[in-house]
CSV table of N, CA and C in Angstrom, one decimal:
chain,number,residue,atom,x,y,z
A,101,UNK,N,-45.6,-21.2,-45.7
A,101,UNK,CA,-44.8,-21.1,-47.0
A,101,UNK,C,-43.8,-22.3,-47.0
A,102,UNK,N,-44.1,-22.9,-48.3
A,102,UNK,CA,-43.0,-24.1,-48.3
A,102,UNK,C,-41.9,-24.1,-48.5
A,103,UNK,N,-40.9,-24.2,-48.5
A,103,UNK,CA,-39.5,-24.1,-49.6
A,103,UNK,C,-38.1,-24.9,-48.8
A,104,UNK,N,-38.0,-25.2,-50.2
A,104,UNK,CA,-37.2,-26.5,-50.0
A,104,UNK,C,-35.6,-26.2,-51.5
A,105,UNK,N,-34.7,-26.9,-51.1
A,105,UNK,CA,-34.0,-26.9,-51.9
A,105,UNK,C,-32.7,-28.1,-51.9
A,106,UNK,N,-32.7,-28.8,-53.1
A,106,UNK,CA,-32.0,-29.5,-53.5
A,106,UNK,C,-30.9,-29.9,-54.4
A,107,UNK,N,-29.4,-30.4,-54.0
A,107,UNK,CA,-28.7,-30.6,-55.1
A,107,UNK,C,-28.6,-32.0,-55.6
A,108,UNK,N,-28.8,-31.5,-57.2
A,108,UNK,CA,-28.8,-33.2,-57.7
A,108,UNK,C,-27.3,-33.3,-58.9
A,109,UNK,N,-26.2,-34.2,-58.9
A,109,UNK,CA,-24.5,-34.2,-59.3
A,109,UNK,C,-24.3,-32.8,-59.5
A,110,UNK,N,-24.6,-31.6,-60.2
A,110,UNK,CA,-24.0,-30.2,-59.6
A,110,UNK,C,-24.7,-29.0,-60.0
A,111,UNK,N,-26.3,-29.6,-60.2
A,111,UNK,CA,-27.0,-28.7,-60.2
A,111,UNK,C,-28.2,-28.5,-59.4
A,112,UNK,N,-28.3,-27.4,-58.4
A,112,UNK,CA,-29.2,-27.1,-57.6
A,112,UNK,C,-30.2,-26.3,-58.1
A,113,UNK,N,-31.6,-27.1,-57.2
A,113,UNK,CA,-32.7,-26.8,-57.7
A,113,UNK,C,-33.7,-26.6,-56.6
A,114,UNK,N,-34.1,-25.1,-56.7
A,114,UNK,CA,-34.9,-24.6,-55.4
A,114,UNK,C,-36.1,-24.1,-55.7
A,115,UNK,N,-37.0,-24.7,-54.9
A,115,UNK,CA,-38.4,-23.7,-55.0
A,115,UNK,C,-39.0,-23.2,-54.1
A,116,UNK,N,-39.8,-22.2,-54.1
A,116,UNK,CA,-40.5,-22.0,-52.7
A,116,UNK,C,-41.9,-20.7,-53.5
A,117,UNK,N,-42.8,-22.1,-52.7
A,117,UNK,CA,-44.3,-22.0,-52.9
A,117,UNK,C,-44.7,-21.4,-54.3
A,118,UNK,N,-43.5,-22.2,-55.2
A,118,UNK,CA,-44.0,-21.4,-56.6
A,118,UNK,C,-43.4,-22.7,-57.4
A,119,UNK,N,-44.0,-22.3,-58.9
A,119,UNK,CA,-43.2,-23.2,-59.5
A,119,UNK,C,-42.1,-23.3,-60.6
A,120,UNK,N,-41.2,-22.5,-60.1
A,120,UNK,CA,-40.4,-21.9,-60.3
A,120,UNK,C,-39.1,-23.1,-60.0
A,121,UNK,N,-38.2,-23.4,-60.8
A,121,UNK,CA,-37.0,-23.9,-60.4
A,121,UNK,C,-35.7,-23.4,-61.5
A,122,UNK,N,-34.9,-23.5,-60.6
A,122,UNK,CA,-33.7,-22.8,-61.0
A,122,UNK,C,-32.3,-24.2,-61.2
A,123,UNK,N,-32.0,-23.9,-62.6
A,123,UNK,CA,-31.0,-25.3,-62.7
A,123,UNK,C,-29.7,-24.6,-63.0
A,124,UNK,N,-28.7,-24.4,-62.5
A,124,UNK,CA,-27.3,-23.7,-62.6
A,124,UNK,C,-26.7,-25.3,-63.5
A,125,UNK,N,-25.8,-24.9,-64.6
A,125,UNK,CA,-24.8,-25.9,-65.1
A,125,UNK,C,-23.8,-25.8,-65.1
């Protein structure tokens, strides 16, 4: 299972083994 998560200037974006991402503002 992959999952990985990253912040790009102040929104984090995580996925795991789906494709699915989540952007908070």
């Amino acid at each position: 299972m992959q999952q990985y998560s990253h912040s790009v200037g102040g929104v984090t974006f995580s996925s795991s083994c789906k494709n699915s991402v989540e952007s908070g503002s």
